[in-house]
């Protein structure tokens, strides 16, 4: 086996890869949360989305909420949906 192949199979290398993937997922989550805040402010001027957005951990849930935003009739409905997603398990 080549030295590079041995390195790729090592647990140390796999841990570094997973750490990089996790950092990438977190950056993606932060970007989606920022997009959601911008879209919500556009849809509901004056709305404040603070820590409740941080409570939604799943990338798919944040993405879905961005897509659902136009269907929510009020800012209160958005806050309620955020609470529901925060209580759900991340996907």
mmCIF file of C-alpha atoms in Angstrom:
data_model
loop_
_atom_site.group_PDB
_atom_site.id
_atom_site.type_symbol
_atom_site.label_atom_id
_atom_site.label_comp_id
_atom_site.label_asym_id
_atom_site.label_seq_id
_atom_site.Cartn_x
_atom_site.Cartn_y
_atom_site.Cartn_z
ATOM 1 C CA UNK A 1 0.000 0.000 0.000
ATOM 2 C CA UNK A 2 1.245 3.499 -0.773
ATOM 3 C CA UNK A 3 2.079 5.819 2.133
ATOM 4 C CA UNK A 4 -0.691 8.252 1.119
ATOM 5 C CA UNK A 5 -3.262 5.446 1.205
ATOM 6 C CA UNK A 6 -2.027 4.427 4.650
ATOM 7 C CA UNK A 7 -2.349 8.011 5.845
ATOM 8 C CA UNK A 8 -5.917 8.293 4.512
ATOM 9 C CA UNK A 9 -6.903 5.163 6.402
ATOM 10 C CA UNK A 10 -5.478 6.375 9.700
ATOM 11 C CA UNK A 11 -7.845 7.428 12.482
ATOM 12 C CA UNK A 12 -5.936 10.692 12.900
ATOM 13 C CA UNK A 13 -6.531 11.641 9.256
ATOM 14 C CA UNK A 14 -10.199 10.662 9.513
ATOM 15 C CA UNK A 15 -10.620 12.845 12.613
ATOM 16 C CA UNK A 16 -9.106 15.829 10.791
ATOM 17 C CA UNK A 17 -11.444 15.253 7.852
ATOM 18 C CA UNK A 18 -14.482 15.069 10.123
ATOM 19 C CA UNK A 19 -13.442 18.247 11.924
ATOM 20 C CA UNK A 20 -13.212 20.025 8.568
ATOM 21 C CA UNK A 21 -16.616 18.713 7.539
ATOM 22 C CA UNK A 22 -18.141 19.894 10.808
ATOM 23 C CA UNK A 23 -16.636 23.355 10.364
ATOM 24 C CA UNK A 24 -18.086 23.456 6.854
ATOM 25 C CA UNK A 25 -21.529 22.452 8.107
ATOM 26 C CA UNK A 26 -21.391 25.160 10.789
ATOM 27 C CA UNK A 27 -20.410 27.814 8.246
ATOM 28 C CA UNK A 28 -23.268 26.668 6.031
ATOM 29 C CA UNK A 29 -25.691 26.845 8.950
ATOM 30 C CA UNK A 30 -24.510 30.358 9.808
ATOM 31 C CA UNK A 31 -24.918 31.469 6.187
ATOM 32 C CA UNK A 32 -28.449 30.053 6.027
ATOM 33 C CA UNK A 33 -29.340 31.691 9.342
ATOM 34 C CA UNK A 34 -28.096 35.013 7.959
ATOM 35 C CA UNK A 35 -30.120 34.547 4.793
ATOM 36 C CA UNK A 36 -33.209 33.727 6.838
ATOM 37 C CA UNK A 37 -32.738 36.904 8.894
ATOM 38 C CA UNK A 38 -32.445 38.981 5.716
ATOM 39 C CA UNK A 39 -35.475 37.404 4.080
ATOM 40 C CA UNK A 40 -37.525 37.731 7.256
ATOM 41 C CA UNK A 41 -36.602 41.418 7.616
ATOM 42 C CA UNK A 42 -37.673 41.991 4.044
ATOM 43 C CA UNK A 43 -40.973 40.134 4.525
ATOM 44 C CA UNK A 44 -41.714 41.494 8.015
ATOM 45 C CA UNK A 45 -39.975 44.877 8.453
ATOM 46 C CA UNK A 46 -38.800 45.436 12.002
ATOM 47 C CA UNK A 47 -38.746 41.739 12.947
ATOM 48 C CA UNK A 48 -35.964 40.643 15.277
ATOM 49 C CA UNK A 49 -34.730 37.077 14.959
ATOM 50 C CA UNK A 50 -32.152 36.473 17.629
ATOM 51 C CA UNK A 51 -31.231 33.317 19.445
ATOM 52 C CA UNK A 52 -34.319 31.498 18.209
ATOM 53 C CA UNK A 53 -32.625 31.068 14.814
ATOM 54 C CA UNK A 54 -29.564 29.615 16.545
ATOM 55 C CA UNK A 55 -31.784 27.003 18.196
ATOM 56 C CA UNK A 56 -32.628 25.499 14.800
ATOM 57 C CA UNK A 57 -29.657 23.207 14.231
ATOM 58 C CA UNK A 58 -30.598 21.363 11.065
ATOM 59 C CA UNK A 59 -29.401 22.778 7.754
ATOM 60 C CA UNK A 60 -32.379 21.255 5.980
ATOM 61 C CA UNK A 61 -34.783 22.869 8.459
ATOM 62 C CA UNK A 62 -33.272 26.320 7.928
ATOM 63 C CA UNK A 63 -33.343 25.865 4.176
ATOM 64 C CA UNK A 64 -36.968 24.751 4.264
ATOM 65 C CA UNK A 65 -37.921 27.723 6.413
ATOM 66 C CA UNK A 66 -36.309 30.097 3.919
ATOM 67 C CA UNK A 67 -38.503 28.521 1.234
ATOM 68 C CA UNK A 68 -41.638 28.650 3.428
ATOM 69 C CA UNK A 69 -41.203 32.274 4.454
ATOM 70 C CA UNK A 70 -43.501 33.718 1.777
ATOM 71 C CA UNK A 71 -46.284 31.397 2.922
ATOM 72 C CA UNK A 72 -46.207 32.594 6.538
ATOM 73 C CA UNK A 73 -48.893 35.261 7.044
ATOM 74 C CA UNK A 74 -47.396 37.079 10.049
ATOM 75 C CA UNK A 75 -44.206 37.587 12.015
ATOM 76 C CA UNK A 76 -45.860 35.692 14.856
ATOM 77 C CA UNK A 77 -46.343 32.707 12.542
ATOM 78 C CA UNK A 78 -42.624 32.831 11.754
ATOM 79 C CA UNK A 79 -41.720 32.886 15.447
ATOM 80 C CA UNK A 80 -44.038 29.919 16.026
ATOM 81 C CA UNK A 81 -42.476 27.982 13.128
ATOM 82 C CA UNK A 82 -38.994 28.703 14.460
ATOM 83 C CA UNK A 83 -40.009 27.358 17.868
ATOM 84 C CA UNK A 84 -41.377 24.193 16.248
ATOM 85 C CA UNK A 85 -38.178 23.637 14.300
ATOM 86 C CA UNK A 86 -36.001 24.345 17.334
ATOM 87 C CA UNK A 87 -37.876 21.658 19.268
ATOM 88 C CA UNK A 88 -37.448 19.125 16.452
ATOM 89 C CA UNK A 89 -34.388 16.954 15.988
ATOM 90 C CA UNK A 90 -31.941 18.214 13.346
ATOM 91 C CA UNK A 91 -31.972 16.448 10.016
#
